[in-house]
Coordinates of C-alpha atoms and ligand atoms in Angstrom, one line a residue:
X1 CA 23.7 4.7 -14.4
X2 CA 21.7 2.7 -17.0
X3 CA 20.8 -0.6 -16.2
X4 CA 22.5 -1.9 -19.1
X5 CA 25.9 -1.2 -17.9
X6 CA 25.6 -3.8 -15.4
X7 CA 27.9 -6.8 -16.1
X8 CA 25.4 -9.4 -17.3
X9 CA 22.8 -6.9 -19.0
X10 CA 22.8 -7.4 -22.7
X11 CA 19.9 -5.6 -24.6
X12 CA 17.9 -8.5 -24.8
X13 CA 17.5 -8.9 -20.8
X14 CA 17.4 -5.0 -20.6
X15 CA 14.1 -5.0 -22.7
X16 CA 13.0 -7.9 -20.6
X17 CA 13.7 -5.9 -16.9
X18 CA 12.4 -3.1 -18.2
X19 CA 9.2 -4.6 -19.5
X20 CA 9.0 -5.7 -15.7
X21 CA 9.4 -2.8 -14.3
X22 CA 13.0 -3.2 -13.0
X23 CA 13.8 0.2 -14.9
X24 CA 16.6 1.1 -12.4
X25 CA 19.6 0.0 -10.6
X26 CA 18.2 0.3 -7.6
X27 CA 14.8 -1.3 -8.3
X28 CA 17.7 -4.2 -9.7
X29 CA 19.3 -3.8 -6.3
X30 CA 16.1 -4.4 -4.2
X31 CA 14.6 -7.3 -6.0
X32 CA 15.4 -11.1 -4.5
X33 CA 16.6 -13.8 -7.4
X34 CA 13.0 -15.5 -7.4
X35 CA 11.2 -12.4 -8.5
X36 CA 14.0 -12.0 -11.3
X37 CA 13.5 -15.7 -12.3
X38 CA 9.7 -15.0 -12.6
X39 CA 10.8 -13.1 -15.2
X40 CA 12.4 -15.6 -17.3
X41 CA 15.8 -15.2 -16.0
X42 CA 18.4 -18.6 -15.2
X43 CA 18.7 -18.3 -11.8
X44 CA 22.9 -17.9 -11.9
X45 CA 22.3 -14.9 -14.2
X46 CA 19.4 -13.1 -12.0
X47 CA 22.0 -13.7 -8.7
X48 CA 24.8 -12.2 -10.7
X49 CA 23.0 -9.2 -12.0
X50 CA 21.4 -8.5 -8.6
X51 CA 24.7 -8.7 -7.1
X52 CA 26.4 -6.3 -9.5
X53 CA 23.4 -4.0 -9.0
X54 CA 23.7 -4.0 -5.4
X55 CA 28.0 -3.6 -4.9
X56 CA 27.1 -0.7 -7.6
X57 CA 25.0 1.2 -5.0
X58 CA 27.2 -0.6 -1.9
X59 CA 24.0 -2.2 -0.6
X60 CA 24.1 -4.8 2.1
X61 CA 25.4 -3.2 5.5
X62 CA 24.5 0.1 6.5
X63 CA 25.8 2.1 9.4
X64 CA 23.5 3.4 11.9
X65 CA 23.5 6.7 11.0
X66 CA 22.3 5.7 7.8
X67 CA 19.8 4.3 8.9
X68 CA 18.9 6.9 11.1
X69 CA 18.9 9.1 8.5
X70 CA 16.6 7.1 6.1
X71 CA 14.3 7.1 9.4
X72 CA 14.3 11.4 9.4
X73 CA 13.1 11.3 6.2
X74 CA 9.7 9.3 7.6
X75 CA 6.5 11.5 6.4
X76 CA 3.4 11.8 8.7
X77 CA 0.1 11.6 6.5
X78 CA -2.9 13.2 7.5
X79 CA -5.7 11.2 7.5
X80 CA -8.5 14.4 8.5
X81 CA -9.0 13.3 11.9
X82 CA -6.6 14.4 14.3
X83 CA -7.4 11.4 16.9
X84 CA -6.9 8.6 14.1
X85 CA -3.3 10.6 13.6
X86 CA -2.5 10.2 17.3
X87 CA -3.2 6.3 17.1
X88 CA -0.4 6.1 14.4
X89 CA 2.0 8.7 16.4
X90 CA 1.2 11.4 14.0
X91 CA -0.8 10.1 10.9
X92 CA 0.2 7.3 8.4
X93 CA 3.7 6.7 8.0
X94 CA 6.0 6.8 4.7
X95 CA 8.3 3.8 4.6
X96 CA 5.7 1.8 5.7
X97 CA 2.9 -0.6 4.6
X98 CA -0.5 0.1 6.7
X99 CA -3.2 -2.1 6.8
X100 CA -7.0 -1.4 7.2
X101 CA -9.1 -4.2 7.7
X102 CA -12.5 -4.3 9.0
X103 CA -15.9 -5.4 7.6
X104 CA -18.0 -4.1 4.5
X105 CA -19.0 -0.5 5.3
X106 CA -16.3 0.2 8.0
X107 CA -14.4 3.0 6.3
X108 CA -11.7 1.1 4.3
X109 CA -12.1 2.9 0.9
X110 CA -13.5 5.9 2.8
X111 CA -10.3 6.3 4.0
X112 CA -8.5 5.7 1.3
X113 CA -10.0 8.0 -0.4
X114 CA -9.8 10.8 1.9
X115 CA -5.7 10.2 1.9
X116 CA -5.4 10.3 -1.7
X117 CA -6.5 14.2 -1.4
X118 CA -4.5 14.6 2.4
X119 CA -1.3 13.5 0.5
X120 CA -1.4 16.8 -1.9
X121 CA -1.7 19.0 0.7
X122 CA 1.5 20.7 1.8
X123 CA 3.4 18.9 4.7
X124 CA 2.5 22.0 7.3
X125 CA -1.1 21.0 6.9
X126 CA -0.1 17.0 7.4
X127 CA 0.7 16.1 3.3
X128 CA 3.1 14.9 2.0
X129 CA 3.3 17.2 -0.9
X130 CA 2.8 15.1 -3.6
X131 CA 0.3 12.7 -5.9
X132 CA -1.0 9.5 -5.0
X133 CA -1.8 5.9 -7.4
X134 CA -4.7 4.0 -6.6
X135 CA -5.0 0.7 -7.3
X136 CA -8.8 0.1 -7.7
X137 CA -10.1 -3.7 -7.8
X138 CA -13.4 -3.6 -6.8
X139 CA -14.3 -0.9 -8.9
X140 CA -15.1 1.4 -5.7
X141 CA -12.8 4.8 -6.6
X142 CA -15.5 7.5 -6.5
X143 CA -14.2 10.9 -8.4
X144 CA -17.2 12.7 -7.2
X145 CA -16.2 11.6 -3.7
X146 CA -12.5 13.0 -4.2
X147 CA -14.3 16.5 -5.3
X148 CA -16.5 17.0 -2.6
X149 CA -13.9 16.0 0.5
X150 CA -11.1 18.2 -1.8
X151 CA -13.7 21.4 -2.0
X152 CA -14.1 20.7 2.1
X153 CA -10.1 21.1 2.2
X154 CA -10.4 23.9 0.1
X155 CA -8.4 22.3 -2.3
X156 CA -9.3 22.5 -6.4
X157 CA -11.6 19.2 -6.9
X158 CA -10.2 19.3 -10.4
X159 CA -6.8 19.7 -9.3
X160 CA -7.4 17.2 -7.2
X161 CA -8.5 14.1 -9.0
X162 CA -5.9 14.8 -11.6
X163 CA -3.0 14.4 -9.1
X164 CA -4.4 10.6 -8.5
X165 CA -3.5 7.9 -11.0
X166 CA -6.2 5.8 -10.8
X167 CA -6.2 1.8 -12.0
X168 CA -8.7 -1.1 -12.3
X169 CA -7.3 -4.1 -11.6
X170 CA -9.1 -7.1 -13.0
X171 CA -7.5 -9.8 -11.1
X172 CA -4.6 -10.7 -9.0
X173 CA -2.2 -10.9 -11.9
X174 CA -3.2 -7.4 -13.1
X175 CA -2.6 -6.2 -9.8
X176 CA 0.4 -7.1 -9.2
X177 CA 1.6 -6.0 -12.7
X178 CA 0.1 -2.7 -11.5
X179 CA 2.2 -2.4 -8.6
X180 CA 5.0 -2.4 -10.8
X181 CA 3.5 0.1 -12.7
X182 CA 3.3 2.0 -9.7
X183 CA 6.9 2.0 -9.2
X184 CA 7.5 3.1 -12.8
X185 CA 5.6 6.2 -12.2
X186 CA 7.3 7.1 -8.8
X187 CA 10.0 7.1 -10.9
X188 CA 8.9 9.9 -13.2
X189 CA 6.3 11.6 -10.7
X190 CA 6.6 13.0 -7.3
X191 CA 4.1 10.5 -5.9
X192 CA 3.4 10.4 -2.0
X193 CA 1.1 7.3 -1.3
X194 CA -0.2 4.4 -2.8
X195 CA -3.3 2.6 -2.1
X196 CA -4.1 -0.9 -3.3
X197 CA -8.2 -0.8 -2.7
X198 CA -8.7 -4.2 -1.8
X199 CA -5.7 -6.2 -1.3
X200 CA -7.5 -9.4 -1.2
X201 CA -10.7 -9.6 -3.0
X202 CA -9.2 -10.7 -5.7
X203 CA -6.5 -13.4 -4.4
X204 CA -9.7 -14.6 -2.4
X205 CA -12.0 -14.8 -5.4
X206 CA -9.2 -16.8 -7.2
X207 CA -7.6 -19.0 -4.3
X208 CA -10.9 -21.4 -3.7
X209 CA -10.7 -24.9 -2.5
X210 CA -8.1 -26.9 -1.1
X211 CA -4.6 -26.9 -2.2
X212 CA -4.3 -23.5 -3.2
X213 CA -4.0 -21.9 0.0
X214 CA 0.1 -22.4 -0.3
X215 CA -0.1 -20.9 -3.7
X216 CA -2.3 -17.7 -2.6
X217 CA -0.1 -17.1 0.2
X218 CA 3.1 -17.2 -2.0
X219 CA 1.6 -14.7 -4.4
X220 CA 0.4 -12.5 -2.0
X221 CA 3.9 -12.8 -0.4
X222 CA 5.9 -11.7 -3.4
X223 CA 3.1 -8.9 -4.1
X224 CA 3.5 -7.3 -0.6
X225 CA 7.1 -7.8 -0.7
X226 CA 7.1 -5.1 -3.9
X227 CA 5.1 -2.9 -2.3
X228 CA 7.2 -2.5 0.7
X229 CA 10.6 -2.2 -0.9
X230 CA 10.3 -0.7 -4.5
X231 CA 7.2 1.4 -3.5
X232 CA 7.6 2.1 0.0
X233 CA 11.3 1.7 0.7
X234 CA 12.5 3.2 -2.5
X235 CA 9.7 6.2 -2.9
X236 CA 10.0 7.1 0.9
X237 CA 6.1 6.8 0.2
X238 CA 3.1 5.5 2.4
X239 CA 1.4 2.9 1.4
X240 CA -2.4 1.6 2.3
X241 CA -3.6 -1.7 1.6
X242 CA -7.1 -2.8 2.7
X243 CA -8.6 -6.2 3.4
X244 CA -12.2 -7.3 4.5
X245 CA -12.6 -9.6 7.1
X246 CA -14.2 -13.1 7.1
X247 CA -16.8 -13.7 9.7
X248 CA -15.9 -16.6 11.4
X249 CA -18.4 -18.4 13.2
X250 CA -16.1 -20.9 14.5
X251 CA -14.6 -18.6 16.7
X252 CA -16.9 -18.3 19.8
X253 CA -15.2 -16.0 21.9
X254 CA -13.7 -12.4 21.2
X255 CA -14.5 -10.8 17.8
X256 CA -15.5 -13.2 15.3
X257 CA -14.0 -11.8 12.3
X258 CA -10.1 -12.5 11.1
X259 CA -8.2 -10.4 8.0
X260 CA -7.9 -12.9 5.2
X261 CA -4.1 -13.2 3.8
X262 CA -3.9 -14.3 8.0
X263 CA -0.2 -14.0 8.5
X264 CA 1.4 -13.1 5.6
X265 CA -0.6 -9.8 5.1
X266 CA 0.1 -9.4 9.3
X267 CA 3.6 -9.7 8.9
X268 CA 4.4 -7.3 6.0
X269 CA 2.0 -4.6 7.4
X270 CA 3.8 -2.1 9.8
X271 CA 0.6 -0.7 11.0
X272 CA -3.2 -3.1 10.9
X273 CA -5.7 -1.0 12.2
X274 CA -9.3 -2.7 12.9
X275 CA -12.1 -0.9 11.8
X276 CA -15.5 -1.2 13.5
X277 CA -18.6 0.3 12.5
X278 CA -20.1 2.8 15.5
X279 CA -23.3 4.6 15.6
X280 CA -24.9 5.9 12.9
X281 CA -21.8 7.8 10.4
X282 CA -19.3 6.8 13.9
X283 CA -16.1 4.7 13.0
X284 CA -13.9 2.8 15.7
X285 CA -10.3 2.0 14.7
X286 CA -8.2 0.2 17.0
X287 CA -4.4 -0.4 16.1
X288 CA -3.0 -3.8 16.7
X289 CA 0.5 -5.2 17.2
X290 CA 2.3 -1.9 16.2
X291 CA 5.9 -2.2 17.1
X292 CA 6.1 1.3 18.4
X293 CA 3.1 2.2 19.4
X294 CA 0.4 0.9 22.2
X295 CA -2.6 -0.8 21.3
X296 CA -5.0 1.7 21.6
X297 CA -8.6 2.7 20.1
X298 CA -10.0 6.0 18.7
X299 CA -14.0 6.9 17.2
X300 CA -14.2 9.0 14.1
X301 CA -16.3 10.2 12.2
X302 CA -17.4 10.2 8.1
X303 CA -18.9 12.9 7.3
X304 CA -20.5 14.8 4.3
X305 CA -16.6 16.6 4.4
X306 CA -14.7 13.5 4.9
X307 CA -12.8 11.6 7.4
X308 CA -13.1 14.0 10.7
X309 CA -13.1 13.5 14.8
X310 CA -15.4 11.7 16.3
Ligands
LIG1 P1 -16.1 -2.8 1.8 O1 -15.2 -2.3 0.7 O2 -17.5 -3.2 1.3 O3 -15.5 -3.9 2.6 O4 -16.4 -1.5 2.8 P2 -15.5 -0.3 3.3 O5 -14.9 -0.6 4.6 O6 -14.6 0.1 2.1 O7 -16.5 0.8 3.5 P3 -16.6 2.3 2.8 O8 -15.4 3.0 3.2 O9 -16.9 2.1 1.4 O10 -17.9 2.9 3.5 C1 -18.0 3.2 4.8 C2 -19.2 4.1 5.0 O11 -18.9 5.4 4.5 C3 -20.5 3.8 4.3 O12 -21.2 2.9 5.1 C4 -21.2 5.1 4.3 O13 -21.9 5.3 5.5 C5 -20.0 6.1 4.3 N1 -20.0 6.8 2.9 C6 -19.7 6.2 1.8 N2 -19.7 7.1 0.8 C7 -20.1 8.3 1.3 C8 -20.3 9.6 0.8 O14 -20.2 9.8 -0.4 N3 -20.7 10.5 1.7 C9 -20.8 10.3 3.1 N4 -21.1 11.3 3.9 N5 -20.6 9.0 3.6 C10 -20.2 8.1 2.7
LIG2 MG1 -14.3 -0.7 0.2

């Protein structure tokens, strides 16, 4: 069904969803009224429209074999190191949003890297058979780096960097504009994972001072909110945000480092996993607060080859 024949849709307000990236009826379905205001529409039209999309796909209750069934389709990602799989119950989940956050040189982008190349790989070897869209904002996506972990994985390095859509973002707004990008192209493309490569740089670099902390939060909010529902949700896909940590010197006890984005980015994340720097190329990752999982903590290891065991 095209989006225009939802009651409500004229071509003028078409043109303006699409231009949004509400393309479909269920991308319609799964946005809230305040993201379709943000677009420019009166708030009685956006409820109406949503509501039309939604009774047109019967959204709203779903029995629990539905929802059991949604939950089969869950993929397991590798992520090349069989111990950081068994922290998540099997590698990185689809349907879900999981967070890495540690400090500078813990592994973030390393990671992120090495699932961009795990996602191709057929789902016997731990992929998820598909691409993967990388949403690059502090300029850190290294093709050179995706050949030589793809050649370890025997896997064509130019085979490889050609199934990865790869975007600079140049500042919050551009990265959020990107996301719905993102869902565009899951739309067309078989696409697997998404990785947005640093959440928070740029919401931090932007949201100084006092007063805009409200704002920041808001933003980041609505921006995480897409990613889980018209990225995750919709594209059964996995998707891997990471954020630096502060040190916080106020904090005397315990680890003195805390994920910016605080709760917000804590409560839209399925999986956090703290990074911590080991010896020498030796990582420690330590899940926290997974609902189905224990806390527990794993070393691994970046190699020459990629992300391996400890
Ligand atoms: P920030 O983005 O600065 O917060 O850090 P990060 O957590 O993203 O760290 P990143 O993943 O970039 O780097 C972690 C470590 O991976 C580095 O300290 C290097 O030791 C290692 N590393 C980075 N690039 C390579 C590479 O090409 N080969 C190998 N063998 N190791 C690398
Ligand atoms: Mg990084």
């Amino acid at each position: 069904m095209d989006i225009e024949e939802l009651p409500g849709v004229g071509a003028t307000i078409a043109e303006k969803l699409r231009e949004a990236g509400y393309a479909s009826v269920e991308a319609i379905a799964a946005a809230s009224s305040g993201e379709m205001m943000d677009i420019g529409l009166g708030e009685s039209t956006a409820q109406k429209i949503i509501d039309a999309a939604r009774t047109n796909l019967k959204m709203g209750f779903e029995s629990g074999l539905d929802v059991l069934a949604k939950r089969e389709q869950i993929g397991k990602l590798t992520t090349g190191s069989q111990e950081l799989d068994n922290l998540f119950g099997g590698g990185i989940e689809t349907q879900a949003i999981t967070e890495l956050f540690g400090k500078f040189g813990s592994g973030k982008t390393q990671i992120a890297h090495q699932l961009s190349i795990t996602a191709q790989l057929p789902k016997e070897k731990g992929g998820l058979d598909a691409g993967a869209v990388y949403i690059d904002t502090e300029n850190t996506f290294r093709p050179d780096r995706i050949q030589q972990m793809s050649k370890a994985l025997e896997l064509d390095p130019e085979e490889a960097l050609s199934n990865i859509q790869v975007a600079r973002a140049y500042n919050s707004d551009h990265q959020m504009l990107l996301a719905e990008k993102a869902a565009e192209l899951m739309d067309e493309k078989k696409i697997g994972l998404v990785v947005v490569d640093s959440l928070t740089a740029h919401f931090r670099a932007e949201y100084t001072g006092r007063g805009t902390l409200a704002n920041r939060q808001q933003k980041l909010n609505r921006h995480m909110h897409l990613l889980q529902r018209r990225l995750a949700d919709l594209h059964n896909a996995a998707v891997i945000v990471t954020n630096q940590v502060m040190s916080r010197p106020d904090i005397m006890f315990g680890d003195p480092t805390s994920p910016i984005g605080g709760h917000v980015v804590g409560h839209h994340s399925t999986f956090r996993v703290y990074l911590r720097k080991g010896k020498a190329t030796k990582r420690v990752a330590k899940l926290i607060d997974s609902p189905s999982m224990p806390d527990a903590e794993c070393v691994f290891d970046i190699s020459t080859d990629g992300v391996r065991d400890g």
